[in-house]
PDB file of C-alpha atoms in Angstrom:
ATOM      1  CA  UNK Q   1      36.985  10.686 -43.114  1.00 46.00           C
ATOM      2  CA  UNK Q   2      33.253  11.063 -43.695  1.00 53.00           C
ATOM      3  CA  UNK Q   3      30.966  12.494 -40.991  1.00 55.00           C
ATOM      4  CA  UNK Q   4      29.999   9.782 -38.533  1.00 60.00           C
ATOM      5  CA  UNK Q   5      32.855   7.484 -39.693  1.00 64.00           C
ATOM      6  CA  UNK Q   6      34.670   7.606 -36.353  1.00 82.00           C
ATOM      7  CA  UNK Q   7      31.390   6.819 -34.578  1.00 87.00           C
ATOM      8  CA  UNK Q   8      30.831   3.820 -36.834  1.00 86.00           C
ATOM      9  CA  UNK Q   9      34.393   2.647 -36.261  1.00 84.00           C
ATOM     10  CA  UNK Q  10      34.045   3.068 -32.491  1.00 84.00           C
ATOM     11  CA  UNK Q  11      30.788   1.095 -32.554  1.00 86.00           C
ATOM     12  CA  UNK Q  12      32.368  -1.725 -34.596  1.00 84.00           C
ATOM     13  CA  UNK Q  13      35.374  -1.844 -32.268  1.00 83.00           C
ATOM     14  CA  UNK Q  14      33.122  -1.949 -29.205  1.00 83.00           C
ATOM     15  CA  UNK Q  15      31.133  -4.856 -30.660  1.00 86.00           C
ATOM     16  CA  UNK Q  16      34.311  -6.804 -31.469  1.00 84.00           C
ATOM     17  CA  UNK Q  17      35.732  -6.104 -28.017  1.00 86.00           C
ATOM     18  CA  UNK Q  18      32.512  -7.327 -26.311  1.00 84.00           C
ATOM     19  CA  UNK Q  19      32.803 -10.678 -28.011  1.00 84.00           C
ATOM     20  CA  UNK Q  20      36.359 -11.426 -26.957  1.00 94.00           C
ATOM     21  CA  UNK Q  21      37.183  -9.333 -23.899  1.00 96.00           C
ATOM     22  CA  UNK Q  22      36.148 -11.998 -21.380  1.00 96.00           C
ATOM     23  CA  UNK Q  23      38.459 -14.584 -22.906  1.00 97.00           C
ATOM     24  CA  UNK Q  24      41.342 -12.135 -23.292  1.00 97.00           C
ATOM     25  CA  UNK Q  25      41.027 -11.288 -19.588  1.00 98.00           C
ATOM     26  CA  UNK Q  26      41.040 -15.001 -18.745  1.00 98.00           C
ATOM     27  CA  UNK Q  27      44.093 -15.464 -20.989  1.00 98.00           C
ATOM     28  CA  UNK Q  28      45.923 -12.727 -19.050  1.00 98.00           C
ATOM     29  CA  UNK Q  29      45.546 -14.895 -15.918  1.00 98.00           C
ATOM     30  CA  UNK Q  30      46.743 -18.098 -17.602  1.00 97.00           C
ATOM     31  CA  UNK Q  31      50.280 -17.862 -16.245  1.00 95.00           C
ATOM     32  CA  UNK Q  32      49.732 -16.099 -12.938  1.00 97.00           C
ATOM     33  CA  UNK Q  33      47.179 -14.225 -10.859  1.00 98.00           C
ATOM     34  CA  UNK Q  34      46.740 -10.541 -11.743  1.00 98.00           C
ATOM     35  CA  UNK Q  35      45.192  -7.550 -10.056  1.00 96.00           C
ATOM     36  CA  UNK Q  36      42.654  -5.257 -11.712  1.00 95.00           C
ATOM     37  CA  UNK Q  37      44.887  -2.317 -12.623  1.00 95.00           C
ATOM     38  CA  UNK Q  38      47.446  -4.729 -14.060  1.00 96.00           C
ATOM     39  CA  UNK Q  39      44.729  -6.232 -16.283  1.00 97.00           C
ATOM     40  CA  UNK Q  40      43.622  -2.741 -17.371  1.00 97.00           C
ATOM     41  CA  UNK Q  41      47.205  -1.817 -18.318  1.00 97.00           C
ATOM     42  CA  UNK Q  42      47.700  -5.014 -20.335  1.00 97.00           C
ATOM     43  CA  UNK Q  43      44.459  -4.370 -22.248  1.00 96.00           C
ATOM     44  CA  UNK Q  44      45.448  -0.755 -22.834  1.00 96.00           C
ATOM     45  CA  UNK Q  45      48.828  -1.805 -24.205  1.00 96.00           C
ATOM     46  CA  UNK Q  46      47.082  -3.992 -26.767  1.00 92.00           C
ATOM     47  CA  UNK Q  47      45.406  -0.940 -28.294  1.00 89.00           C
ATOM     48  CA  UNK Q  48      42.287  -2.574 -29.712  1.00 88.00           C
ATOM     49  CA  UNK Q  49      41.217  -4.012 -26.358  1.00 92.00           C
ATOM     50  CA  UNK Q  50      41.780  -0.859 -24.301  1.00 91.00           C
ATOM     51  CA  UNK Q  51      38.806  -0.307 -22.021  1.00 91.00           C
ATOM     52  CA  UNK Q  52      37.994   1.337 -18.718  1.00 92.00           C
ATOM     53  CA  UNK Q  53      37.438   0.348 -15.131  1.00 95.00           C
ATOM     54  CA  UNK Q  54      33.679   0.574 -15.665  1.00 94.00           C
ATOM     55  CA  UNK Q  55      33.958  -2.402 -18.023  1.00 93.00           C
ATOM     56  CA  UNK Q  56      36.726  -4.487 -16.477  1.00 96.00           C
ATOM     57  CA  UNK Q  57      35.665  -4.538 -12.835  1.00 97.00           C
ATOM     58  CA  UNK Q  58      32.061  -5.617 -13.504  1.00 97.00           C
ATOM     59  CA  UNK Q  59      33.480  -8.264 -15.862  1.00 97.00           C
ATOM     60  CA  UNK Q  60      35.850  -9.521 -13.165  1.00 98.00           C
ATOM     61  CA  UNK Q  61      32.939  -9.635 -10.668  1.00 97.00           C
ATOM     62  CA  UNK Q  62      30.872 -11.714 -13.122  1.00 97.00           C
ATOM     63  CA  UNK Q  63      33.808 -14.044 -13.805  1.00 98.00           C
ATOM     64  CA  UNK Q  64      34.115 -14.562 -10.045  1.00 98.00           C
ATOM     65  CA  UNK Q  65      30.357 -15.209  -9.648  1.00 98.00           C
ATOM     66  CA  UNK Q  66      30.528 -17.700 -12.539  1.00 98.00           C
ATOM     67  CA  UNK Q  67      33.465 -19.483 -10.806  1.00 98.00           C
ATOM     68  CA  UNK Q  68      35.826 -18.771 -13.703  1.00 98.00           C
ATOM     69  CA  UNK Q  69      38.196 -16.876 -11.420  1.00 98.00           C
ATOM     70  CA  UNK Q  70      38.951 -16.869  -7.714  1.00 98.00           C
ATOM     71  CA  UNK Q  71      40.233 -13.894  -5.750  1.00 97.00           C
ATOM     72  CA  UNK Q  72      42.692 -13.311  -2.946  1.00 97.00           C
ATOM     73  CA  UNK Q  73      43.826 -10.168  -1.199  1.00 96.00           C
ATOM     74  CA  UNK Q  74      47.544  -9.442  -1.038  1.00 94.00           C
ATOM     75  CA  UNK Q  75      49.411  -6.671   0.654  1.00 93.00           C
ATOM     76  CA  UNK Q  76      51.007  -4.110  -1.636  1.00 90.00           C
ATOM     77  CA  UNK Q  77      54.385  -2.442  -1.069  1.00 90.00           C
ATOM     78  CA  UNK Q  78      52.818   0.743  -2.375  1.00 88.00           C
ATOM     79  CA  UNK Q  79      49.313   1.507  -1.173  1.00 89.00           C
ATOM     80  CA  UNK Q  80      46.383  -0.577   0.029  1.00 92.00           C
ATOM     81  CA  UNK Q  81      46.022  -4.345  -0.377  1.00 93.00           C
ATOM     82  CA  UNK Q  82      45.230  -5.557  -3.893  1.00 94.00           C
ATOM     83  CA  UNK Q  83      42.649  -8.071  -5.001  1.00 96.00           C
ATOM     84  CA  UNK Q  84      44.287 -10.645  -7.248  1.00 97.00           C
ATOM     85  CA  UNK Q  85      42.300 -12.719  -9.733  1.00 98.00           C
ATOM     86  CA  UNK Q  86      43.338 -16.257 -10.682  1.00 98.00           C
ATOM     87  CA  UNK Q  87      41.878 -18.775 -13.094  1.00 98.00           C
ATOM     88  CA  UNK Q  88      39.925 -21.624 -11.599  1.00 98.00           C
ATOM     89  CA  UNK Q  89      39.778 -25.042 -13.244  1.00 98.00           C
ATOM     90  CA  UNK Q  90      36.421 -23.990 -14.709  1.00 98.00           C
ATOM     91  CA  UNK Q  91      37.972 -20.790 -16.052  1.00 98.00           C
ATOM     92  CA  UNK Q  92      40.887 -22.678 -17.584  1.00 98.00           C
ATOM     93  CA  UNK Q  93      38.434 -25.092 -19.248  1.00 98.00           C
ATOM     94  CA  UNK Q  94      36.443 -22.138 -20.654  1.00 98.00           C
ATOM     95  CA  UNK Q  95      39.621 -20.537 -21.972  1.00 98.00           C
ATOM     96  CA  UNK Q  96      40.767 -23.838 -23.523  1.00 98.00           C
ATOM     97  CA  UNK Q  97      37.406 -24.232 -25.243  1.00 98.00           C
ATOM     98  CA  UNK Q  98      37.506 -20.683 -26.598  1.00 97.00           C
ATOM     99  CA  UNK Q  99      41.119 -21.230 -27.781  1.00 97.00           C
ATOM    100  CA  UNK Q 100      39.979 -24.370 -29.613  1.00 97.00           C
ATOM    101  CA  UNK Q 101      37.049 -22.570 -31.298  1.00 96.00           C
ATOM    102  CA  UNK Q 102      38.770 -19.280 -32.099  1.00 95.00           C
ATOM    103  CA  UNK Q 103      40.875 -20.332 -35.158  1.00 96.00           C
ATOM    104  CA  UNK Q 104      37.809 -21.632 -37.011  1.00 96.00           C
ATOM    105  CA  UNK Q 105      35.807 -18.557 -36.099  1.00 93.00           C
ATOM    106  CA  UNK Q 106      38.615 -16.234 -37.185  1.00 94.00           C
ATOM    107  CA  UNK Q 107      39.040 -18.175 -40.437  1.00 95.00           C
ATOM    108  CA  UNK Q 108      35.320 -17.897 -41.186  1.00 95.00           C
ATOM    109  CA  UNK Q 109      35.263 -14.128 -40.539  1.00 92.00           C
ATOM    110  CA  UNK Q 110      38.440 -13.633 -42.587  1.00 93.00           C
ATOM    111  CA  UNK Q 111      36.787 -15.570 -45.411  1.00 93.00           C
ATOM    112  CA  UNK Q 112      33.834 -13.204 -45.440  1.00 92.00           C
ATOM    113  CA  UNK Q 113      36.037 -10.128 -45.267  1.00 91.00           C
ATOM    114  CA  UNK Q 114      38.402 -11.176 -48.067  1.00 89.00           C
ATOM    115  CA  UNK Q 115      37.729  -9.636 -51.485  1.00 84.00           C
ATOM    116  CA  UNK Q 116      35.704 -12.092 -53.642  1.00 82.00           C
ATOM    117  CA  UNK Q 117      38.631 -12.903 -55.944  1.00 77.00           C
ATOM    118  CA  UNK Q 118      40.776 -14.093 -53.013  1.00 71.00           C
ATOM    119  CA  UNK Q 119      38.151 -16.026 -51.061  1.00 62.00           C
ATOM    120  CA  UNK Q 120      38.843 -19.618 -50.255  1.00 64.00           C
ATOM    121  CA  UNK Q 121      36.163 -22.006 -49.060  1.00 63.00           C
ATOM    122  CA  UNK Q 122      36.373 -22.875 -45.364  1.00 60.00           C
ATOM    123  CA  UNK Q 123      38.615 -25.823 -44.646  1.00 60.00           C
ATOM    124  CA  UNK Q 124      35.989 -28.288 -43.557  1.00 57.00           C
ATOM    125  CA  UNK Q 125      35.842 -31.943 -44.264  1.00 52.00           C
ATOM    126  CA  UNK Q 126      32.547 -33.732 -44.581  1.00 48.00           C
ATOM    127  CA  UNK Q 127      31.937 -37.373 -43.931  1.00 49.00           C
ATOM    128  CA  UNK Q 128      31.591 -39.458 -47.116  1.00 50.00           C
ATOM    129  CA  UNK Q 129      28.091 -39.407 -48.572  1.00 51.00           C
ATOM    130  CA  UNK Q 130      27.170 -35.993 -47.179  1.00 47.00           C
ATOM    131  CA  UNK Q 131      26.816 -32.650 -48.831  1.00 52.00           C
ATOM    132  CA  UNK Q 132      24.863 -33.757 -51.912  1.00 49.00           C
ATOM    133  CA  UNK Q 133      21.312 -32.846 -52.814  1.00 49.00           C
ATOM    134  CA  UNK Q 134      18.936 -33.043 -49.845  1.00 50.00           C
ATOM    135  CA  UNK Q 135      17.573 -36.474 -49.124  1.00 50.00           C
ATOM    136  CA  UNK Q 136      19.926 -38.336 -51.470  1.00 47.00           C
ATOM    137  CA  UNK Q 137      22.915 -38.974 -49.242  1.00 51.00           C
ATOM    138  CA  UNK Q 138      24.973 -38.523 -52.417  1.00 49.00           C
ATOM    139  CA  UNK Q 139      28.302 -36.748 -52.377  1.00 51.00           C
ATOM    140  CA  UNK Q 140      28.325 -33.098 -53.483  1.00 47.00           C
TER     141      UNK Q 140
END
């Protein structure tokens, strides 16, 4: 490994995580409410999305302020009460929208990352009469 390589890799991983962490956290709440430490453990188990309390709790607070999640306090058999986070209808709609957009986004990124010999053009369909030279309306 070259000097600075691990720093570059950490930076790239952090940037990727920033872009998807919010939606992964919402996805963790899709089936049931979760409490903060439970969310942290699930992210840690994923490997690539492992992050700390200093990232997750401010994110959960923002999701609550943005009405994407709602919270309730529940007694715990071991220790103090826990704050549980659950998706709101707005949060579910945001997650559904991200889930709809993600495959195309992933395909586009994969297309750029593939070696030139294996690249395939994005699977997009254009309406008839579009894609030709500008101003002609002619097919490509």
